[in-house]
Tab-separated table of C-alpha atoms in Angstrom:
chain	number	residue	atom	x	y	z
A	1	UNK	CA	119.608	63.498	99.383
A	2	UNK	CA	117.943	60.213	98.449
A	3	UNK	CA	114.200	60.038	99.206
A	4	UNK	CA	112.729	56.530	99.329
A	5	UNK	CA	109.087	57.221	98.489
A	6	UNK	CA	106.494	54.516	99.100
A	7	UNK	CA	102.998	53.907	97.736
A	8	UNK	CA	101.183	52.508	94.729
A	9	UNK	CA	98.349	55.004	94.270
A	10	UNK	CA	98.465	58.798	94.028
A	11	UNK	CA	96.882	59.150	97.464
A	12	UNK	CA	99.381	56.735	99.046
A	13	UNK	CA	102.389	58.516	97.502
A	14	UNK	CA	101.025	61.919	98.551
A	15	UNK	CA	100.314	60.662	102.088
A	16	UNK	CA	103.859	59.300	102.454
A	17	UNK	CA	105.424	62.599	101.392
A	18	UNK	CA	102.987	64.642	103.461
A	19	UNK	CA	103.917	62.712	106.604
A	20	UNK	CA	107.619	63.338	105.987
A	21	UNK	CA	107.035	67.050	105.418
A	22	UNK	CA	104.888	67.434	108.538
A	23	UNK	CA	107.518	65.630	110.619
A	24	UNK	CA	110.226	67.929	109.189
A	25	UNK	CA	112.055	64.991	107.656
A	26	UNK	CA	111.812	66.956	104.393
A	27	UNK	CA	112.607	70.619	105.007
A	28	UNK	CA	111.560	73.691	102.986
A	29	UNK	CA	113.410	73.877	99.690
A	30	UNK	CA	114.097	70.135	99.473
A	31	UNK	CA	114.013	68.999	95.842
A	32	UNK	CA	111.725	66.009	95.301
A	33	UNK	CA	112.687	63.304	92.792
A	34	UNK	CA	111.433	63.791	89.241
A	35	UNK	CA	108.140	62.270	88.208
A	36	UNK	CA	109.979	59.912	85.861
A	37	UNK	CA	112.334	58.713	88.618
A	38	UNK	CA	109.546	58.072	91.148
A	39	UNK	CA	107.420	56.243	88.577
A	40	UNK	CA	110.371	54.003	87.644
A	41	UNK	CA	111.278	53.265	91.287
A	42	UNK	CA	107.710	52.384	92.273
A	43	UNK	CA	106.708	50.704	89.010
A	44	UNK	CA	103.676	52.948	88.556
A	45	UNK	CA	102.371	55.101	85.738
A	46	UNK	CA	103.870	58.593	85.515
A	47	UNK	CA	100.348	60.083	85.698
A	48	UNK	CA	99.988	58.536	89.156
A	49	UNK	CA	103.009	60.480	90.403
A	50	UNK	CA	101.828	63.650	88.651
A	51	UNK	CA	98.495	63.334	90.500
A	52	UNK	CA	100.281	62.803	93.828
A	53	UNK	CA	102.455	65.885	93.348
A	54	UNK	CA	99.394	67.878	92.326
A	55	UNK	CA	97.619	66.891	95.562
A	56	UNK	CA	100.595	68.130	97.570
A	57	UNK	CA	100.722	71.391	95.589
A	58	UNK	CA	97.021	72.018	96.146
A	59	UNK	CA	97.599	71.494	99.877
A	60	UNK	CA	100.367	74.105	99.790
A	61	UNK	CA	103.027	71.590	100.801
A	62	UNK	CA	105.144	71.686	97.639
A	63	UNK	CA	105.804	74.140	94.828
A	64	UNK	CA	106.232	73.229	91.174
A	65	UNK	CA	109.004	75.411	89.698
A	66	UNK	CA	109.080	74.238	86.096
A	67	UNK	CA	112.605	73.268	85.139
A	68	UNK	CA	113.569	73.867	88.770
A	69	UNK	CA	111.595	70.780	89.738
A	70	UNK	CA	109.171	70.294	92.615
A	71	UNK	CA	110.347	71.460	96.036
A	72	UNK	CA	108.973	71.421	99.555
A	73	UNK	CA	107.249	74.771	100.088
A	74	UNK	CA	108.669	77.398	102.414
A	75	UNK	CA	105.887	78.222	104.848
A	76	UNK	CA	107.798	80.984	106.617
A	77	UNK	CA	105.691	83.904	107.742
A	78	UNK	CA	105.492	86.951	105.493
A	79	UNK	CA	106.539	90.273	107.010
A	80	UNK	CA	103.594	92.271	108.370
A	81	UNK	CA	102.738	95.937	108.795
A	82	UNK	CA	102.707	97.708	112.154
A	83	UNK	CA	104.848	98.854	115.019
A	84	UNK	CA	107.823	96.735	115.994
A	85	UNK	CA	107.317	95.409	119.543
A	86	UNK	CA	109.893	95.645	122.301
A	87	UNK	CA	112.195	98.266	120.823
A	88	UNK	CA	113.624	101.449	122.280
A	89	UNK	CA	114.403	102.781	118.796
A	90	UNK	CA	112.327	105.482	117.090
A	91	UNK	CA	110.145	103.467	114.714
A	92	UNK	CA	109.836	105.081	111.272
A	93	UNK	CA	108.818	101.921	109.444
A	94	UNK	CA	105.382	101.149	110.884
A	95	UNK	CA	103.112	102.203	107.996
A	96	UNK	CA	100.582	103.544	110.506
A	97	UNK	CA	98.430	106.660	110.239
A	98	UNK	CA	98.947	109.373	112.839
A	99	UNK	CA	96.683	108.533	115.825
A	100	UNK	CA	96.224	112.255	116.484
A	101	UNK	CA	94.525	112.540	113.074
A	102	UNK	CA	92.067	109.657	113.567
A	103	UNK	CA	88.553	111.005	114.340
A	104	UNK	CA	87.241	110.613	117.897
A	105	UNK	CA	84.297	108.163	117.625
A	106	UNK	CA	82.850	108.812	121.105
A	107	UNK	CA	79.911	111.037	120.156
A	108	UNK	CA	79.050	109.046	117.044
A	109	UNK	CA	79.159	105.752	118.948
A	110	UNK	CA	76.394	106.896	121.293
A	111	UNK	CA	74.112	107.296	118.258
A	112	UNK	CA	75.029	103.963	116.666
A	113	UNK	CA	73.657	101.302	119.019
A	114	UNK	CA	70.372	99.466	118.600
A	115	UNK	CA	69.608	95.740	118.795
A	116	UNK	CA	70.107	93.781	115.558
A	117	UNK	CA	68.674	90.261	115.251
A	118	UNK	CA	69.308	87.281	112.998
A	119	UNK	CA	67.707	87.685	109.599
A	120	UNK	CA	68.157	91.435	109.267
A	121	UNK	CA	69.957	92.805	106.169
A	122	UNK	CA	73.673	92.044	106.189
A	123	UNK	CA	74.490	95.613	105.157
A	124	UNK	CA	73.025	98.365	107.277
A	125	UNK	CA	70.572	100.215	104.972
A	126	UNK	CA	71.968	103.645	105.790
A	127	UNK	CA	75.545	102.641	105.019
A	128	UNK	CA	74.463	100.919	101.813
A	129	UNK	CA	72.638	104.021	100.590
A	130	UNK	CA	75.623	106.276	101.276
A	131	UNK	CA	78.244	103.847	99.968
A	132	UNK	CA	76.519	103.114	96.648
A	133	UNK	CA	77.364	106.493	95.107
A	134	UNK	CA	80.782	106.570	96.756
A	135	UNK	CA	81.774	103.166	95.391
A	136	UNK	CA	80.313	103.734	91.913
A	137	UNK	CA	82.719	106.592	91.163
A	138	UNK	CA	83.922	106.114	87.575
A	139	UNK	CA	82.763	102.493	87.293
A	140	UNK	CA	81.262	101.649	83.865
A	141	UNK	CA	78.827	99.158	85.426
A	142	UNK	CA	75.312	99.960	86.645
A	143	UNK	CA	74.621	96.516	88.145
A	144	UNK	CA	77.101	96.761	91.011
A	145	UNK	CA	76.421	95.017	94.306
A	146	UNK	CA	77.848	95.985	97.704
A	147	UNK	CA	79.379	93.741	100.363
A	148	UNK	CA	80.816	94.707	103.755
A	149	UNK	CA	83.786	92.778	105.158
A	150	UNK	CA	86.147	93.063	108.119
A	151	UNK	CA	88.695	95.138	106.252
A	152	UNK	CA	90.330	95.060	102.825
A	153	UNK	CA	92.509	91.999	103.498
A	154	UNK	CA	89.416	90.055	104.548
A	155	UNK	CA	87.717	91.079	101.305
A	156	UNK	CA	90.705	90.047	99.162
A	157	UNK	CA	91.012	86.674	100.896
A	158	UNK	CA	87.331	85.889	100.361
A	159	UNK	CA	87.279	87.208	96.789
A	160	UNK	CA	90.167	84.943	95.836
A	161	UNK	CA	88.720	81.952	97.698
A	162	UNK	CA	85.352	82.198	95.894
A	163	UNK	CA	87.019	82.356	92.463
A	164	UNK	CA	90.227	80.302	92.638
A	165	UNK	CA	91.673	76.955	93.632
A	166	UNK	CA	94.993	76.338	95.322
A	167	UNK	CA	97.939	76.742	92.952
A	168	UNK	CA	95.993	79.113	90.677
A	169	UNK	CA	98.046	82.132	89.608
A	170	UNK	CA	97.401	85.684	90.840
A	171	UNK	CA	99.022	88.810	89.385
A	172	UNK	CA	100.479	91.045	92.092
A	173	UNK	CA	102.259	94.367	91.837
A	174	UNK	CA	105.999	94.082	92.405
A	175	UNK	CA	106.897	95.496	94.903
A	176	UNK	CA	103.694	94.517	96.654
A	177	UNK	CA	101.610	95.517	99.679
A	178	UNK	CA	102.613	93.050	102.411
A	179	UNK	CA	99.063	92.108	103.346
A	180	UNK	CA	98.154	91.163	99.764
A	181	UNK	CA	101.324	89.123	99.418
A	182	UNK	CA	100.600	87.337	102.704
A	183	UNK	CA	97.002	86.598	101.653
A	184	UNK	CA	98.055	85.090	98.331
A	185	UNK	CA	100.809	82.935	99.803
A	186	UNK	CA	98.805	81.604	102.731
A	187	UNK	CA	95.908	80.859	100.385
A	188	UNK	CA	98.160	78.544	98.382
A	189	UNK	CA	98.007	80.614	95.187
A	190	UNK	CA	100.958	81.335	92.925
A	191	UNK	CA	102.027	84.978	92.915
A	192	UNK	CA	103.026	86.296	89.486
A	193	UNK	CA	104.921	89.606	89.742
A	194	UNK	CA	103.921	92.638	87.663
A	195	UNK	CA	106.510	95.443	87.893
A	196	UNK	CA	105.450	98.888	89.121
A	197	UNK	CA	106.966	102.133	87.857
A	198	UNK	CA	106.179	105.805	88.545
A	199	UNK	CA	102.799	105.449	86.774
A	200	UNK	CA	101.749	102.254	88.526
A	201	UNK	CA	101.357	98.691	87.235
A	202	UNK	CA	103.200	98.292	83.927
A	203	UNK	CA	101.477	97.341	80.679
A	204	UNK	CA	104.025	94.764	79.534
A	205	UNK	CA	104.090	93.252	83.019
A	206	UNK	CA	100.320	92.804	83.099
A	207	UNK	CA	100.287	91.386	79.586
A	208	UNK	CA	102.971	88.837	80.499
A	209	UNK	CA	101.076	87.812	83.649
A	210	UNK	CA	97.865	87.269	81.691
A	211	UNK	CA	99.733	85.233	79.096
A	212	UNK	CA	101.093	83.141	81.980
A	213	UNK	CA	97.510	82.227	82.895
A	214	UNK	CA	96.692	84.298	85.971
A	215	UNK	CA	93.066	84.012	87.058
A	216	UNK	CA	93.017	87.160	89.178
A	217	UNK	CA	94.748	90.544	89.147
A	218	UNK	CA	95.138	92.748	92.240
A	219	UNK	CA	95.860	96.378	91.386
A	220	UNK	CA	96.279	99.510	93.527
A	221	UNK	CA	95.070	102.433	91.374
A	222	UNK	CA	96.582	105.141	93.599
A	223	UNK	CA	98.843	105.560	96.632
A	224	UNK	CA	100.479	102.215	95.882
A	225	UNK	CA	102.069	100.735	98.982
A	226	UNK	CA	105.074	100.821	99.191
A	227	UNK	CA	106.078	103.035	96.241
A	228	UNK	CA	103.374	105.749	96.424
A	229	UNK	CA	102.736	105.471	92.665
A	230	UNK	CA	99.291	106.271	91.213
A	231	UNK	CA	97.952	105.263	87.829
A	232	UNK	CA	97.869	108.021	85.228
A	233	UNK	CA	94.875	108.300	82.914
A	234	UNK	CA	96.884	106.976	79.960
A	235	UNK	CA	98.318	104.042	81.929
A	236	UNK	CA	94.896	103.046	83.284
A	237	UNK	CA	93.396	103.186	79.784
A	238	UNK	CA	96.165	100.974	78.427
A	239	UNK	CA	95.698	98.462	81.267
A	240	UNK	CA	91.945	98.353	80.628
A	241	UNK	CA	92.679	97.612	76.982
A	242	UNK	CA	94.910	94.687	77.923
A	243	UNK	CA	92.351	93.357	80.429
A	244	UNK	CA	89.540	93.639	77.854
A	245	UNK	CA	91.039	90.596	76.127
A	246	UNK	CA	90.513	88.608	79.360
A	247	UNK	CA	86.989	89.530	80.544
A	248	UNK	CA	86.621	86.566	82.926
A	249	UNK	CA	89.828	87.207	84.855
A	250	UNK	CA	88.871	88.566	88.280
A	251	UNK	CA	90.138	92.161	88.556
A	252	UNK	CA	90.426	93.388	92.153
A	253	UNK	CA	90.992	97.118	92.581
A	254	UNK	CA	92.215	98.022	96.079
A	255	UNK	CA	91.598	101.758	96.533
A	256	UNK	CA	92.846	101.701	100.123
A	257	UNK	CA	93.719	105.414	100.465
A	258	UNK	CA	90.481	106.765	98.890
A	259	UNK	CA	89.408	109.822	100.964
A	260	UNK	CA	93.016	110.707	101.827
A	261	UNK	CA	94.462	110.423	98.343
A	262	UNK	CA	95.800	113.490	96.559
A	263	UNK	CA	95.676	111.693	93.205
A	264	UNK	CA	92.602	111.290	90.963
A	265	UNK	CA	91.196	107.784	90.624
A	266	UNK	CA	91.842	106.157	87.246
A	267	UNK	CA	90.243	102.722	87.305
A	268	UNK	CA	91.467	99.566	85.567
A	269	UNK	CA	87.940	98.101	85.551
A	270	UNK	CA	86.592	98.393	82.005
A	271	UNK	CA	83.093	98.049	80.611
A	272	UNK	CA	83.859	94.603	79.163
A	273	UNK	CA	85.155	93.148	82.439
A	274	UNK	CA	82.767	90.433	83.653
A	275	UNK	CA	84.470	89.613	86.969
A	276	UNK	CA	85.560	92.623	89.000
A	277	UNK	CA	85.623	94.118	92.486
A	278	UNK	CA	86.572	97.489	93.953
A	279	UNK	CA	87.524	97.602	97.650
A	280	UNK	CA	87.681	100.645	99.901
A	281	UNK	CA	88.594	100.229	103.541
A	282	UNK	CA	88.215	102.761	106.355
A	283	UNK	CA	91.486	101.925	108.111
A	284	UNK	CA	93.648	104.782	106.845
A	285	UNK	CA	91.258	107.640	107.752
A	286	UNK	CA	89.097	106.147	110.553
A	287	UNK	CA	91.869	104.014	112.032
A	288	UNK	CA	93.038	100.386	111.615
A	289	UNK	CA	90.770	99.216	114.439
A	290	UNK	CA	87.705	100.152	112.372
A	291	UNK	CA	88.162	96.825	110.526
A	292	UNK	CA	85.548	97.589	107.897
A	293	UNK	CA	85.729	97.690	104.108
A	294	UNK	CA	83.095	98.087	101.414
A	295	UNK	CA	83.381	96.080	98.207
A	296	UNK	CA	81.510	96.910	95.002
A	297	UNK	CA	81.436	94.071	92.492
A	298	UNK	CA	79.522	92.401	89.703
A	299	UNK	CA	76.508	90.328	90.869
A	300	UNK	CA	78.166	86.914	90.366
A	301	UNK	CA	81.247	87.928	92.324
A	302	UNK	CA	79.052	89.466	95.025
A	303	UNK	CA	77.119	86.194	95.321
A	304	UNK	CA	80.363	84.250	95.650
A	305	UNK	CA	81.698	86.705	98.212
A	306	UNK	CA	78.474	86.409	100.195
A	307	UNK	CA	78.783	82.631	100.183
A	308	UNK	CA	82.318	82.910	101.541
A	309	UNK	CA	81.001	85.049	104.408
A	310	UNK	CA	78.430	82.446	105.440
A	311	UNK	CA	80.685	79.837	107.157
A	312	UNK	CA	82.404	82.361	109.401
A	313	UNK	CA	81.537	86.005	109.901
A	314	UNK	CA	78.028	86.220	108.493
A	315	UNK	CA	78.006	89.983	108.845
A	316	UNK	CA	80.116	92.841	110.118
A	317	UNK	CA	78.723	94.371	113.309
A	318	UNK	CA	75.894	96.801	112.554
A	319	UNK	CA	77.139	98.954	115.410
A	320	UNK	CA	80.429	99.304	113.532
A	321	UNK	CA	78.602	99.918	110.250
A	322	UNK	CA	76.435	102.674	111.732
A	323	UNK	CA	79.428	104.176	113.532
A	324	UNK	CA	81.275	104.313	110.208
A	325	UNK	CA	78.300	105.958	108.523
A	326	UNK	CA	77.957	108.508	111.319
A	327	UNK	CA	81.616	109.469	110.982
A	328	UNK	CA	81.918	109.675	107.202
A	329	UNK	CA	78.731	111.758	106.928
A	330	UNK	CA	79.747	114.164	109.701
A	331	UNK	CA	80.879	117.486	108.222
A	332	UNK	CA	83.455	118.129	110.952
A	333	UNK	CA	84.925	114.633	110.584
A	334	UNK	CA	85.214	115.011	106.835
A	335	UNK	CA	87.004	118.320	107.310
A	336	UNK	CA	89.376	116.542	109.700
A	337	UNK	CA	90.032	113.798	107.140
A	338	UNK	CA	90.861	116.465	104.562
A	339	UNK	CA	93.251	118.156	106.996
A	340	UNK	CA	94.899	114.798	107.599
A	341	UNK	CA	95.298	114.290	103.852
A	342	UNK	CA	96.966	117.687	103.487
A	343	UNK	CA	99.201	116.964	106.490
A	344	UNK	CA	100.423	113.599	105.167
A	345	UNK	CA	101.178	115.023	101.735
A	346	UNK	CA	102.933	118.119	103.105
A	347	UNK	CA	105.090	116.264	105.644
A	348	UNK	CA	106.155	113.629	103.123
A	349	UNK	CA	106.980	116.257	100.503
A	350	UNK	CA	109.023	118.258	103.032
A	351	UNK	CA	111.038	115.200	104.046
A	352	UNK	CA	111.677	114.278	100.413
A	353	UNK	CA	112.997	117.790	99.853
A	354	UNK	CA	115.369	117.333	102.788
A	355	UNK	CA	116.702	114.038	101.447
A	356	UNK	CA	117.038	115.418	97.931
A	357	UNK	CA	119.034	118.360	99.260
A	358	UNK	CA	121.377	115.867	100.944
A	359	UNK	CA	122.072	113.882	97.773
A	360	UNK	CA	119.283	111.275	98.033
A	361	UNK	CA	116.686	112.278	95.416
A	362	UNK	CA	113.223	110.997	96.425
A	363	UNK	CA	109.747	111.572	94.983
A	364	UNK	CA	106.955	111.829	97.595
A	365	UNK	CA	104.276	109.992	95.610
A	366	UNK	CA	100.954	109.511	97.449
A	367	UNK	CA	100.072	107.659	100.645
A	368	UNK	CA	101.326	107.377	104.197
A	369	UNK	CA	104.857	106.231	103.345
A	370	UNK	CA	107.936	107.128	101.356
A	371	UNK	CA	109.867	104.775	99.069
A	372	UNK	CA	113.527	105.786	99.280
A	373	UNK	CA	116.010	104.448	96.691
A	374	UNK	CA	119.526	103.951	98.045
A	375	UNK	CA	122.931	103.930	96.334
A	376	UNK	CA	124.170	101.223	98.716
A	377	UNK	CA	122.664	97.980	100.149
A	378	UNK	CA	119.678	98.669	102.413
A	379	UNK	CA	120.770	96.163	105.063
A	380	UNK	CA	123.889	98.163	105.886
A	381	UNK	CA	121.935	101.425	106.012
A	382	UNK	CA	119.364	99.849	108.314
A	383	UNK	CA	122.039	98.616	110.708
A	384	UNK	CA	123.769	102.000	110.701
A	385	UNK	CA	120.482	103.786	111.437
A	386	UNK	CA	119.769	101.397	114.313
A	387	UNK	CA	123.013	102.504	115.907
A	388	UNK	CA	121.842	106.081	115.457
A	389	UNK	CA	118.530	105.308	117.221
A	390	UNK	CA	116.181	104.687	114.265
A	391	UNK	CA	114.206	101.612	113.242
A	392	UNK	CA	113.495	101.546	109.503
A	393	UNK	CA	111.994	98.970	107.140
A	394	UNK	CA	114.000	97.553	104.247
A	395	UNK	CA	112.396	97.266	100.826
A	396	UNK	CA	113.314	93.625	100.167
A	397	UNK	CA	110.262	92.005	101.883
A	398	UNK	CA	107.941	93.918	99.536
A	399	UNK	CA	109.357	92.236	96.418
A	400	UNK	CA	108.062	88.911	95.132
A	401	UNK	CA	111.224	87.643	93.493
A	402	UNK	CA	114.897	87.335	94.372
A	403	UNK	CA	116.222	89.259	91.364
A	404	UNK	CA	118.205	92.478	91.290
A	405	UNK	CA	115.410	94.921	92.111
A	406	UNK	CA	117.527	97.675	93.645
A	407	UNK	CA	117.954	98.875	97.210
A	408	UNK	CA	115.150	100.703	99.040
A	409	UNK	CA	113.794	101.763	102.401
A	410	UNK	CA	110.120	102.344	103.129
A	411	UNK	CA	109.748	105.110	105.691
A	412	UNK	CA	106.788	106.448	107.690
A	413	UNK	CA	107.818	109.963	108.686
A	414	UNK	CA	104.628	112.053	108.643
A	415	UNK	CA	104.433	112.291	112.456
A	416	UNK	CA	108.015	113.536	112.962
A	417	UNK	CA	108.445	117.120	114.138
A	418	UNK	CA	110.793	119.416	112.220
A	419	UNK	CA	113.823	118.744	114.428
A	420	UNK	CA	113.376	114.967	114.331
A	421	UNK	CA	112.841	114.991	110.560
A	422	UNK	CA	116.044	116.965	110.068
A	423	UNK	CA	117.983	114.571	112.293
A	424	UNK	CA	116.654	111.531	110.435
A	425	UNK	CA	117.483	113.099	107.063
A	426	UNK	CA	121.043	113.811	108.241
A	427	UNK	CA	121.443	110.322	109.696
A	428	UNK	CA	120.023	108.614	106.623
A	429	UNK	CA	122.249	110.542	104.242
A	430	UNK	CA	125.271	109.795	106.425
A	431	UNK	CA	124.394	106.096	106.614
A	432	UNK	CA	124.069	105.988	102.822
A	433	UNK	CA	127.418	107.762	102.468
A	434	UNK	CA	126.065	110.743	100.515
A	435	UNK	CA	125.911	113.526	103.108
A	436	UNK	CA	127.486	116.633	101.666
A	437	UNK	CA	128.626	119.847	103.248
A	438	UNK	CA	127.283	119.282	106.777
A	439	UNK	CA	130.498	118.453	108.580
A	440	UNK	CA	128.957	115.204	109.935
A	441	UNK	CA	130.794	111.940	109.579
A	442	UNK	CA	129.595	109.247	107.235
A	443	UNK	CA	129.088	105.584	108.090
A	444	UNK	CA	129.687	104.703	111.742
A	445	UNK	CA	132.650	102.382	112.277
A	446	UNK	CA	132.295	99.428	114.623
């Protein structure tokens, strides 16, 4: 398609293309003419066109793909976590905790209300005192500062915004937690994939991302979503060694499963790291509606994060902060959280054993979900399971690239009773064509 671009200055060229993109005259994926071609057509310096394309990239309207040229950006929504609305199918792809295992806040809420006025400390003093020791676990930094945000995704968005500019590169685990991927893409940053194996983020992958110029790294040290992988001590030490060569890269450690995790925490934040942040949210053990996360970080990052809070949410409700403190310091609640942790681990392990016995070997990992490798394309298995009454989530949306990354499902099965779990295991094995010795038929014919 021929694109007749107009303009003499960088701003005029950028404005012309922006108008066409906003009016859908240029659709996502459209290849723009080369810098050399536009400069020759308009009789302007090549640097003028480079500046125009850079303005569009910083606005998130185009993507520079090296030898692949510059294309109109695809602004399609990223898949999100949660229940699927308007379905009669049994949803085993939601990623949600079991509501029966979320603590009842009623009694604690009655003790949490008092008037708070402008000018009071942003962090409730009681929560700050309790959280300081909790967040400092294993950190080699004594000068940590605490910030409270409206959940982990809010913290990540503001941490990136205070440190980066649009089109800066961010290293993300591949496959990646959907919320982190959504935050990076909507922020206009470039996601650089770092493969994940059974021990977490890979060393060679991180090294390659740093050599590619990433300015921030987001790492899940345990209960990686979706794979369930947790960093081993040796892997974390090796990652810290690689990061030590890049002390001013912002390292964000998202320890989302914290109190529920069955794995020890092995941090990637080393003593030489100058820009770092550790985030722990309450959503998995106190419920998603808690919408509160605590971030520990170096003083400069904390100052930047505080500045990012100023234009919008200046503070998280002190009622919510005191409610959180009342719950996490309540002995009975903590016992309930521990029971929930045991329940999630036991139910996931039991379901993995069922699949393995049916010819689909699966490792339970850590976290709320299971990452199930398939011997056949996931799309066909998903469609077959829908006909059997199940709604599952394919693995493809969790990957950053379009390469051959294998076929997976991510399942949330911890709230299934024994009979339902057995039925799902049978149906899944049949849909994947590996059911052995049960007498059930394989793939349903249509």
